Amino acid sequence: MANASVVPSAYLQGLTPAVPEWLNKGDNAWQMISGALVCMQSMPGLVIIYAGLVKKKWALNSAFMALFAFAAVMPCWVLWAYNMSFGEKLLPFWGKAGLAVSEDFLISQTILPSTQYKNITAAATPLFPMATMVFFQYPFAAETVILLCGSVLGRMSFRAWMAFVPLWLTFSYTVSAFSVWGGGFLFQWGVMDYSGGYVVHVASGAAGYTAAYWVGPRSKEDREEFPPNNLLLALTGSGILWGGWTGFNGGDPFAANVDSSMAVINTHICTATSLLVWTCLDVIYFKKPSVIGAIQGMMTGLVCITPGAGLVQGWAALVMGIASGTIPWYTMMILSKNLSLLQKVDDTLEIFQTHAVAGTLGGALTGLFAHPYLCSMFLTVPNSKGSFYGDDGGVQFWKQLVAAAFIIGWNVVATSIILNVIKLLIPLRMTDEDIKIGDDAVHGEEAYALQGQGRRDRTIQSGSCTVLIE
């Protein structure tokens, strides 16, 4: 017999059985699997991508910044940030803070923001508990912060990062999420962002670029020579990231249905095409196929399809893959090397290019190619469709651009304020000495101990005996 002291009150009252009538076990299982896949994108996916792409002396610090963010988001998410993103409206762009961990709340059926508004029709009704939704949305928030940190690797103070993560989640991510997904003004206006092209990628790209400006550049030595320490590790992480995107996009219809299947296949069509196009351009222009370039092409393909994954047809996903392998390649490989304005900010892993540029591109193309039938399966605004299907005057296309401008603008302002407040208490940068040494100076540990490197002899005093530890 179960211990009554640990059974939720609703169960004791006989109000909610373990398998209520409204629960769809298949949808619930798919949603939890999708959430787990998104978790794997960050930990271990992005953690080992960052560890592999940076210089050897920064491998541990870069991986740990990602790991710390993944953990730090969770308590904030359940204590206040989930409701600020998906709860009751406080402002047209922000929800009210509140707990998402009460027993009755977590075991009740998921309620979408669309039910709060008379002019919105529910295109989907999640048939799983609120606990599943809270869990599913958590790694999206965590991944956004982790992507952002890719812009400031190799010089940001870890203590400043510890303060930055909860503040940015609270004052920046929740605004983007509520505005676009949670029933805010962009949601009601009909802006299309299927799975986070704006909320996750445009936001992280804009915020990362802004943070890189305020934190300042890496050392001159690191900027001039920053070879990846382990490309095989980075490729492994990239494979985990790509595979995890099956849940990232496939879980957003909140059901194991036709739209979910479309989102999954479109994700892989666009990503594969983008990687191939990027590699071909590298061969044509630089005469060599770059592994790092292939990873970047994969990333831009994943990002570009995200706002329209379940809203566009397969041929459109192919076109989006060609565009995401071409336009971000040009802005990163040609434009950024010749435009002095882009050279002034040291974006370590080019997060602005791979996420802000590719996310804005994907959102704009979704505004053109979103199919009316697919929109009716997912979007809650009636008669949603892309401009390609008869949207008078290209209204949807322009809505998408306005939304991108809002997300970029908010993240630039909010990130700037947060970092300047932190700077009053904690230096944003490591000391010059720490930057010169890297992991050993910052953490007292190193990622690799090859041929005796990284071994540290220490002595400790134990009573009257001195013990040597190797």
Coordinates of C-alpha atoms in Angstrom, one line a residue:
M1 CA 0.0 0.0 0.0
A2 CA 1.3 3.5 -0.9
N3 CA 2.4 5.7 1.9
A4 CA -0.3 8.3 2.2
S5 CA 2.2 11.0 3.2
V6 CA 3.7 11.1 -0.3
V7 CA 0.5 10.8 -2.3
P8 CA -0.8 14.1 -3.9
S9 CA -3.9 15.4 -2.2
A10 CA -5.9 15.1 -5.4
Y11 CA -5.3 11.3 -5.4
L12 CA -6.3 11.0 -1.8
Q13 CA -9.6 12.7 -2.7
G14 CA -10.2 10.3 -5.6
L15 CA -10.4 13.2 -8.1
T16 CA -7.6 12.2 -10.5
P17 CA -6.8 8.6 -11.4
A18 CA -3.3 7.6 -12.6
V19 CA -4.7 7.3 -16.2
P20 CA -7.6 9.8 -16.5
E21 CA -10.0 9.7 -19.4
W22 CA -8.4 12.7 -21.1
L23 CA -4.9 11.2 -21.2
N24 CA -3.6 9.8 -24.5
K25 CA -0.7 7.5 -23.6
G26 CA 0.8 7.6 -27.1
D27 CA 0.9 11.4 -27.2
N28 CA 2.2 11.6 -23.6
A29 CA 5.0 9.1 -24.4
W30 CA 6.0 11.0 -27.6
Q31 CA 6.1 14.3 -25.7
M32 CA 8.3 13.0 -23.0
I33 CA 10.6 11.3 -25.5
S34 CA 10.8 14.5 -27.5
G35 CA 11.7 16.4 -24.3
A36 CA 14.4 13.9 -23.6
L37 CA 15.8 14.3 -27.1
V38 CA 15.9 18.1 -26.7
C39 CA 17.7 17.6 -23.4
M40 CA 20.3 15.5 -25.2
Q41 CA 20.9 18.3 -27.7
S42 CA 22.3 20.4 -24.9
M43 CA 23.7 17.7 -22.6
P44 CA 25.8 16.1 -24.0
G45 CA 25.3 17.6 -27.6
L46 CA 26.3 21.3 -27.2
V47 CA 28.5 20.5 -24.3
I48 CA 30.9 18.4 -26.4
I49 CA 30.5 20.5 -29.5
Y50 CA 31.8 23.5 -27.5
A51 CA 34.5 21.4 -25.9
G52 CA 35.7 20.2 -29.3
L53 CA 35.5 23.4 -31.3
V54 CA 37.5 25.7 -28.9
K55 CA 41.2 25.9 -28.3
K56 CA 42.6 23.2 -26.0
K57 CA 43.1 25.5 -23.0
W58 CA 39.4 26.4 -23.1
A59 CA 37.8 22.9 -23.6
L60 CA 36.8 22.4 -20.0
N61 CA 35.6 26.0 -19.3
S62 CA 33.5 26.0 -22.5
A63 CA 31.9 22.6 -21.7
F64 CA 31.2 23.6 -18.1
M65 CA 29.6 26.9 -19.0
A66 CA 27.1 24.9 -21.1
L67 CA 26.6 22.3 -18.4
F68 CA 26.1 24.9 -15.7
A69 CA 23.4 26.7 -17.7
F70 CA 21.6 23.5 -18.4
A71 CA 21.3 22.9 -14.6
A72 CA 20.7 26.5 -13.5
V73 CA 17.7 27.0 -15.8
M74 CA 15.7 24.2 -14.2
P75 CA 14.9 25.6 -10.7
C76 CA 14.2 29.0 -12.2
W77 CA 11.9 27.4 -14.7
V78 CA 9.7 25.6 -12.2
L79 CA 9.7 28.4 -9.6
W80 CA 8.8 31.3 -11.8
A81 CA 9.9 31.3 -15.5
Y82 CA 7.5 28.7 -16.9
N83 CA 4.5 30.8 -15.9
M84 CA 6.1 33.9 -17.1
S85 CA 6.5 32.2 -20.5
F86 CA 3.2 30.3 -20.8
G87 CA 1.0 31.5 -17.9
E88 CA -1.5 34.3 -17.3
K89 CA -0.9 37.6 -19.0
L90 CA 0.8 40.4 -17.1
L91 CA 1.7 42.6 -20.1
P92 CA 1.1 42.1 -23.8
F93 CA 4.6 40.6 -24.0
W94 CA 5.0 39.0 -20.6
G95 CA 3.3 36.5 -18.3
K96 CA 2.9 36.6 -14.5
A97 CA 5.5 34.8 -12.4
G98 CA 4.3 31.8 -10.5
L99 CA 5.1 28.3 -9.3
A100 CA 4.8 25.4 -11.7
V101 CA 5.5 22.8 -9.1
S102 CA 2.2 22.5 -7.2
E103 CA 0.8 19.0 -7.1
D104 CA -2.7 19.8 -8.6
F105 CA -1.1 21.9 -11.3
L106 CA 1.3 19.3 -12.5
I107 CA -1.2 16.4 -12.6
S108 CA -4.0 18.4 -14.4
Q109 CA -4.4 18.4 -18.2
T110 CA -2.2 20.7 -20.2
I111 CA -4.0 24.0 -21.2
L112 CA -2.7 25.9 -24.1
P113 CA -2.6 29.8 -24.1
S114 CA -5.1 29.8 -27.0
T115 CA -7.9 28.9 -24.6
Q116 CA -7.5 32.4 -23.0
Y117 CA -8.6 34.3 -26.0
K118 CA -12.0 34.5 -27.7
N119 CA -10.6 35.2 -31.2
I120 CA -8.3 32.2 -31.1
T121 CA -9.4 28.7 -32.0
A122 CA -7.6 25.7 -30.6
A123 CA -6.0 23.7 -33.4
A124 CA -4.5 21.2 -31.0
T125 CA -5.5 20.0 -27.6
P126 CA -2.7 18.3 -25.7
L127 CA -3.9 15.1 -24.1
F128 CA -1.1 14.9 -21.4
P129 CA -0.4 16.3 -18.0
M130 CA 0.9 19.8 -17.3
A131 CA 4.0 18.1 -15.9
T132 CA 4.9 16.8 -19.3
M133 CA 4.5 20.3 -20.8
V134 CA 6.7 21.9 -18.1
F135 CA 9.4 19.3 -18.8
F136 CA 9.1 19.6 -22.6
Q137 CA 9.6 23.4 -22.6
Y138 CA 12.4 23.3 -20.1
P139 CA 15.3 22.2 -22.4
F140 CA 14.2 24.8 -25.0
A141 CA 14.9 27.5 -22.5
A142 CA 18.1 25.9 -21.3
E143 CA 19.4 25.4 -24.9
T144 CA 18.7 29.1 -25.7
V145 CA 21.1 30.2 -22.9
I146 CA 23.7 27.6 -23.9
L147 CA 23.6 28.7 -27.5
L148 CA 24.1 32.3 -26.3
C149 CA 27.2 31.4 -24.4
G150 CA 28.9 30.2 -27.6
S151 CA 29.5 33.9 -28.4
V152 CA 31.5 34.7 -25.2
L153 CA 33.7 31.6 -24.8
G154 CA 37.3 32.1 -23.9
R155 CA 37.0 35.2 -21.8
M156 CA 33.8 35.6 -19.8
S157 CA 34.1 35.3 -16.0
F158 CA 32.4 32.1 -14.8
R159 CA 31.1 34.0 -11.7
A160 CA 29.5 36.6 -14.0
W161 CA 28.0 33.7 -16.1
M162 CA 26.5 32.2 -12.9
A163 CA 24.7 35.5 -12.3
F164 CA 23.8 36.1 -15.9
V165 CA 21.9 32.8 -16.6
P166 CA 18.9 33.3 -14.2
L167 CA 18.7 37.0 -14.9
W168 CA 18.7 36.5 -18.7
L169 CA 16.2 33.7 -18.5
T170 CA 13.9 35.9 -16.4
F171 CA 14.1 39.2 -18.3
S172 CA 14.8 38.1 -21.8
Y173 CA 13.8 34.5 -22.7
T174 CA 10.4 34.7 -21.0
V175 CA 9.5 37.8 -23.0
S176 CA 10.3 36.2 -26.3
A177 CA 8.5 33.0 -25.3
F178 CA 5.3 34.7 -24.1
S179 CA 5.1 37.1 -26.9
V180 CA 5.4 34.5 -29.7
W181 CA 4.1 31.2 -28.0
G182 CA 2.4 32.0 -24.7
G183 CA -0.5 34.2 -25.9
G184 CA 1.3 37.5 -26.2
F185 CA 0.8 40.2 -28.9
L186 CA 2.9 38.5 -31.6
F187 CA 1.0 35.2 -30.9
Q188 CA -2.3 36.9 -31.4
W189 CA -1.1 38.8 -34.4
G190 CA -0.5 35.5 -36.1
V191 CA 3.3 35.4 -36.2
M192 CA 4.5 31.9 -37.1
D193 CA 7.3 30.2 -35.1
Y194 CA 6.6 26.5 -35.2
S195 CA 9.4 25.4 -32.8
G196 CA 11.7 28.3 -31.8
G197 CA 13.3 29.9 -34.8
Y198 CA 12.6 33.2 -33.1
V199 CA 12.2 32.3 -29.5
V200 CA 15.4 30.2 -29.3
H201 CA 17.6 31.0 -32.3
V202 CA 17.1 34.7 -33.2
A203 CA 17.0 35.5 -29.5
S204 CA 20.3 33.6 -28.7
G205 CA 22.1 35.0 -31.7
A206 CA 21.1 38.6 -30.9
A207 CA 21.8 38.2 -27.2
G208 CA 25.1 36.4 -27.8
Y209 CA 26.4 39.1 -30.1
T210 CA 25.4 41.8 -27.6
A211 CA 27.1 39.9 -24.8
A212 CA 30.2 39.5 -26.8
Y213 CA 30.3 43.3 -27.3
W214 CA 30.0 44.0 -23.6
V215 CA 32.3 41.3 -22.4
G216 CA 34.9 42.3 -25.0
P217 CA 37.1 40.2 -27.3
R218 CA 39.3 37.3 -26.6
S219 CA 43.0 37.9 -26.2
K220 CA 44.8 38.9 -29.4
E221 CA 46.6 35.6 -29.4
D222 CA 43.3 33.6 -29.2
R223 CA 41.6 35.7 -31.9
E224 CA 44.5 35.2 -34.3
E225 CA 45.0 31.5 -33.6
F226 CA 42.1 29.5 -32.2
P227 CA 42.3 25.9 -33.6
P228 CA 39.7 23.4 -32.5
N229 CA 41.2 20.9 -30.1
N230 CA 39.1 17.9 -31.1
L231 CA 37.0 17.9 -34.3
L232 CA 36.0 14.3 -33.9
L233 CA 34.4 15.2 -30.6
A234 CA 32.7 18.2 -32.2
L235 CA 31.4 15.9 -35.0
T236 CA 30.0 13.5 -32.3
G237 CA 28.2 16.3 -30.6
S238 CA 26.9 17.5 -33.9
G239 CA 25.4 14.1 -34.6
I240 CA 23.7 14.2 -31.2
L241 CA 22.4 17.7 -31.9
W242 CA 21.0 16.7 -35.3
G243 CA 19.3 13.6 -34.1
G244 CA 17.9 15.4 -31.1
W245 CA 16.3 18.0 -33.4
T246 CA 13.8 15.2 -34.2
G247 CA 12.3 15.9 -30.8
F248 CA 12.9 19.6 -31.0
N249 CA 10.6 20.0 -34.0
G250 CA 8.7 16.8 -33.9
G251 CA 7.3 17.4 -30.4
D252 CA 5.8 20.8 -31.1
P253 CA 2.4 19.7 -32.4
F254 CA 1.9 18.3 -28.9
A255 CA 0.7 15.0 -30.4
A256 CA 2.1 12.0 -32.3
N257 CA 0.2 13.0 -35.4
V258 CA 0.6 13.8 -39.1
D259 CA 2.0 17.3 -38.5
S260 CA 4.6 15.8 -36.2
S261 CA 5.7 13.4 -39.0
M262 CA 5.9 16.3 -41.5
A263 CA 8.0 18.4 -39.0
V264 CA 10.5 15.5 -38.6
I265 CA 11.0 14.7 -42.3
N266 CA 11.2 18.4 -43.2
T267 CA 13.8 18.9 -40.5
H268 CA 16.1 16.3 -42.0
I269 CA 15.5 17.4 -45.6
C270 CA 16.5 21.0 -44.9
T271 CA 19.5 20.1 -42.7
A272 CA 21.0 17.6 -45.1
T273 CA 20.5 20.0 -48.0
S274 CA 22.1 22.9 -46.1
L275 CA 25.1 20.9 -45.1
L276 CA 25.7 19.7 -48.7
V277 CA 25.3 23.2 -50.2
W278 CA 27.7 24.7 -47.6
T279 CA 30.3 22.0 -48.3
C280 CA 30.0 22.6 -52.1
L281 CA 30.5 26.3 -51.6
D282 CA 33.6 25.6 -49.5
V283 CA 35.0 23.4 -52.3
I284 CA 34.2 26.0 -55.0
Y285 CA 35.5 29.0 -53.1
F286 CA 38.2 27.6 -50.8
K287 CA 39.1 24.5 -52.8
K288 CA 38.8 22.3 -49.7
P289 CA 35.7 20.7 -48.0
S290 CA 35.8 22.0 -44.4
V291 CA 34.6 19.8 -41.5
I292 CA 33.9 22.9 -39.4
G293 CA 32.0 24.3 -42.4
A294 CA 29.9 21.2 -42.6
I295 CA 29.0 21.6 -39.0
Q296 CA 28.0 25.2 -39.6
G297 CA 25.9 24.2 -42.6
M298 CA 24.2 21.5 -40.6
M299 CA 23.5 24.1 -37.8
T300 CA 22.0 26.7 -40.2
G301 CA 19.8 24.1 -41.8
L302 CA 18.4 23.0 -38.4
V303 CA 17.8 26.6 -37.4
C304 CA 16.3 27.7 -40.7
I305 CA 13.6 25.0 -40.8
T306 CA 12.7 25.3 -37.2
P307 CA 10.1 28.2 -37.5
G308 CA 8.3 26.3 -40.3
A309 CA 9.1 22.6 -39.8
G310 CA 5.5 21.5 -39.6
L311 CA 4.0 24.3 -41.7
V312 CA 5.7 23.8 -45.0
Q313 CA 5.7 21.1 -47.7
G314 CA 8.8 19.0 -48.5
W315 CA 9.7 21.0 -51.6
A316 CA 9.8 24.1 -49.5
A317 CA 12.0 22.4 -46.9
L318 CA 14.4 21.7 -49.8
V319 CA 14.4 25.3 -50.9
M320 CA 14.9 26.4 -47.3
G321 CA 17.9 24.1 -47.1
I322 CA 19.5 25.6 -50.2
A323 CA 18.9 29.1 -48.8
S324 CA 20.3 28.2 -45.3
G325 CA 23.4 26.7 -46.9
T326 CA 24.0 29.8 -49.1
I327 CA 23.0 33.0 -47.4
P328 CA 24.6 32.4 -43.9
W329 CA 27.6 31.0 -45.7
Y330 CA 28.0 34.3 -47.6
T331 CA 27.4 36.4 -44.5
M332 CA 29.9 34.4 -42.4
M333 CA 32.6 33.6 -44.9
I334 CA 32.6 36.7 -47.1
L335 CA 30.6 39.6 -45.6
S336 CA 31.9 39.3 -42.0
K337 CA 35.5 39.2 -43.2
N338 CA 35.1 42.4 -45.3
L339 CA 32.7 44.5 -43.2
S340 CA 34.5 46.3 -40.5
L341 CA 31.3 46.7 -38.4
L342 CA 31.1 42.9 -38.0
Q343 CA 34.8 42.5 -37.2
K344 CA 34.5 44.8 -34.2
V345 CA 32.6 42.2 -32.1
D346 CA 34.3 38.9 -31.3
D347 CA 31.6 36.3 -31.6
T348 CA 33.6 33.2 -30.7
L349 CA 31.6 30.5 -32.4
E350 CA 29.7 32.8 -34.9
I351 CA 26.4 32.3 -33.0
F352 CA 25.0 35.5 -34.6
Q353 CA 25.5 34.0 -38.1
T354 CA 24.3 30.5 -37.5
H355 CA 21.4 31.4 -35.3
A356 CA 20.2 35.0 -35.7
V357 CA 20.8 35.2 -39.5
A358 CA 19.6 31.6 -40.2
G359 CA 16.6 32.0 -37.8
T360 CA 15.5 35.3 -39.4
L361 CA 15.9 33.7 -42.8
G362 CA 13.8 30.7 -41.7
G363 CA 11.1 32.9 -40.3
A364 CA 10.8 35.0 -43.4
L365 CA 10.7 31.9 -45.7
T366 CA 8.0 30.4 -43.4
G367 CA 6.0 33.6 -44.0
L368 CA 6.2 32.8 -47.7
F369 CA 5.8 29.0 -47.8
A370 CA 3.5 28.1 -44.9
H371 CA 0.8 25.8 -46.3
P372 CA -2.8 26.6 -45.3
Y373 CA -3.7 22.9 -44.6
L374 CA -0.6 22.3 -42.5
C375 CA -1.2 25.6 -40.6
S376 CA -4.8 24.5 -39.8
M377 CA -3.3 21.4 -38.0
F378 CA -1.1 23.5 -35.7
L379 CA -1.7 27.3 -35.6
T380 CA -4.4 28.7 -33.5
V381 CA -5.1 31.8 -35.6
P382 CA -7.8 31.0 -38.2
N383 CA -6.9 31.1 -41.9
S384 CA -3.1 31.2 -41.3
K385 CA -1.1 30.8 -44.5
G386 CA 2.1 32.0 -46.2
S387 CA 2.2 34.8 -48.7
F388 CA 2.9 32.2 -51.5
Y389 CA -0.6 30.9 -51.1
G390 CA -2.5 34.1 -51.7
D391 CA -1.8 36.2 -48.6
D392 CA -2.8 39.7 -50.0
G393 CA 0.1 42.0 -50.1
G394 CA 2.5 39.6 -48.5
V395 CA 1.2 40.5 -45.1
Q396 CA 2.5 37.3 -43.4
F397 CA 6.0 37.8 -44.8
W398 CA 6.1 41.3 -43.3
K399 CA 4.7 40.1 -40.0
Q400 CA 7.6 37.7 -39.7
L401 CA 10.2 40.4 -40.3
V402 CA 8.6 42.7 -37.7
A403 CA 8.6 39.9 -35.2
A404 CA 12.3 39.2 -35.8
A405 CA 13.0 42.9 -35.3
F406 CA 11.2 42.9 -32.0
I407 CA 13.0 39.8 -30.8
I408 CA 16.4 41.2 -31.8
G409 CA 15.6 44.6 -30.3
W410 CA 14.4 43.3 -27.0
N411 CA 17.4 40.9 -26.6
V412 CA 19.9 43.6 -27.4
V413 CA 18.4 46.0 -24.8
A414 CA 17.7 43.4 -22.1
T415 CA 21.1 41.7 -22.4
S416 CA 22.9 45.1 -22.3
I417 CA 21.1 46.1 -19.1
I418 CA 21.6 42.8 -17.4
L419 CA 25.4 42.7 -18.1
N420 CA 25.9 46.3 -17.1
V421 CA 24.1 45.6 -13.8
I422 CA 26.2 42.5 -13.2
K423 CA 29.3 44.5 -14.0
L424 CA 28.6 46.8 -11.0
L425 CA 29.2 43.8 -8.7
I426 CA 31.2 41.2 -10.7
P427 CA 33.8 41.7 -13.4
L428 CA 32.4 40.4 -16.7
R429 CA 35.9 39.3 -17.9
M430 CA 38.5 37.0 -16.5
T431 CA 41.8 38.5 -15.6
D432 CA 44.4 38.8 -18.3
E433 CA 46.4 36.1 -16.5
D434 CA 43.5 33.7 -16.4
I435 CA 42.8 34.3 -20.1
K436 CA 46.4 33.5 -20.9
I437 CA 46.4 30.2 -19.0
G438 CA 42.8 29.0 -19.5
D439 CA 41.1 26.1 -17.8
D440 CA 43.9 25.4 -15.2
A441 CA 43.7 29.0 -13.9
V442 CA 39.9 29.2 -13.9
H443 CA 38.9 25.8 -12.6
G444 CA 42.2 24.2 -11.3
E445 CA 41.6 21.4 -13.8
E446 CA 42.3 20.6 -17.4
A447 CA 40.4 18.7 -20.0
Y448 CA 43.3 16.4 -21.2
A449 CA 46.2 14.8 -19.3
L450 CA 48.3 13.4 -22.1
Q451 CA 52.0 12.3 -21.6
G452 CA 52.0 13.7 -18.0
Q453 CA 50.4 17.0 -19.0
G454 CA 47.8 18.1 -16.5
R455 CA 49.3 16.1 -13.6
R456 CA 49.3 18.1 -10.4
D457 CA 51.3 17.2 -7.3
R458 CA 49.8 18.4 -4.1
T459 CA 50.7 18.0 -0.4
I460 CA 48.2 17.9 2.4
Q461 CA 48.8 17.9 6.1
S462 CA 47.2 15.0 8.0
G463 CA 48.0 15.3 11.8
S464 CA 51.8 15.1 12.1
C465 CA 52.2 13.5 8.6
T466 CA 52.6 15.1 5.3
V467 CA 51.0 13.2 2.4
L468 CA 52.0 13.6 -1.2
I469 CA 49.1 13.2 -3.7
E470 CA 49.8 12.7 -7.4

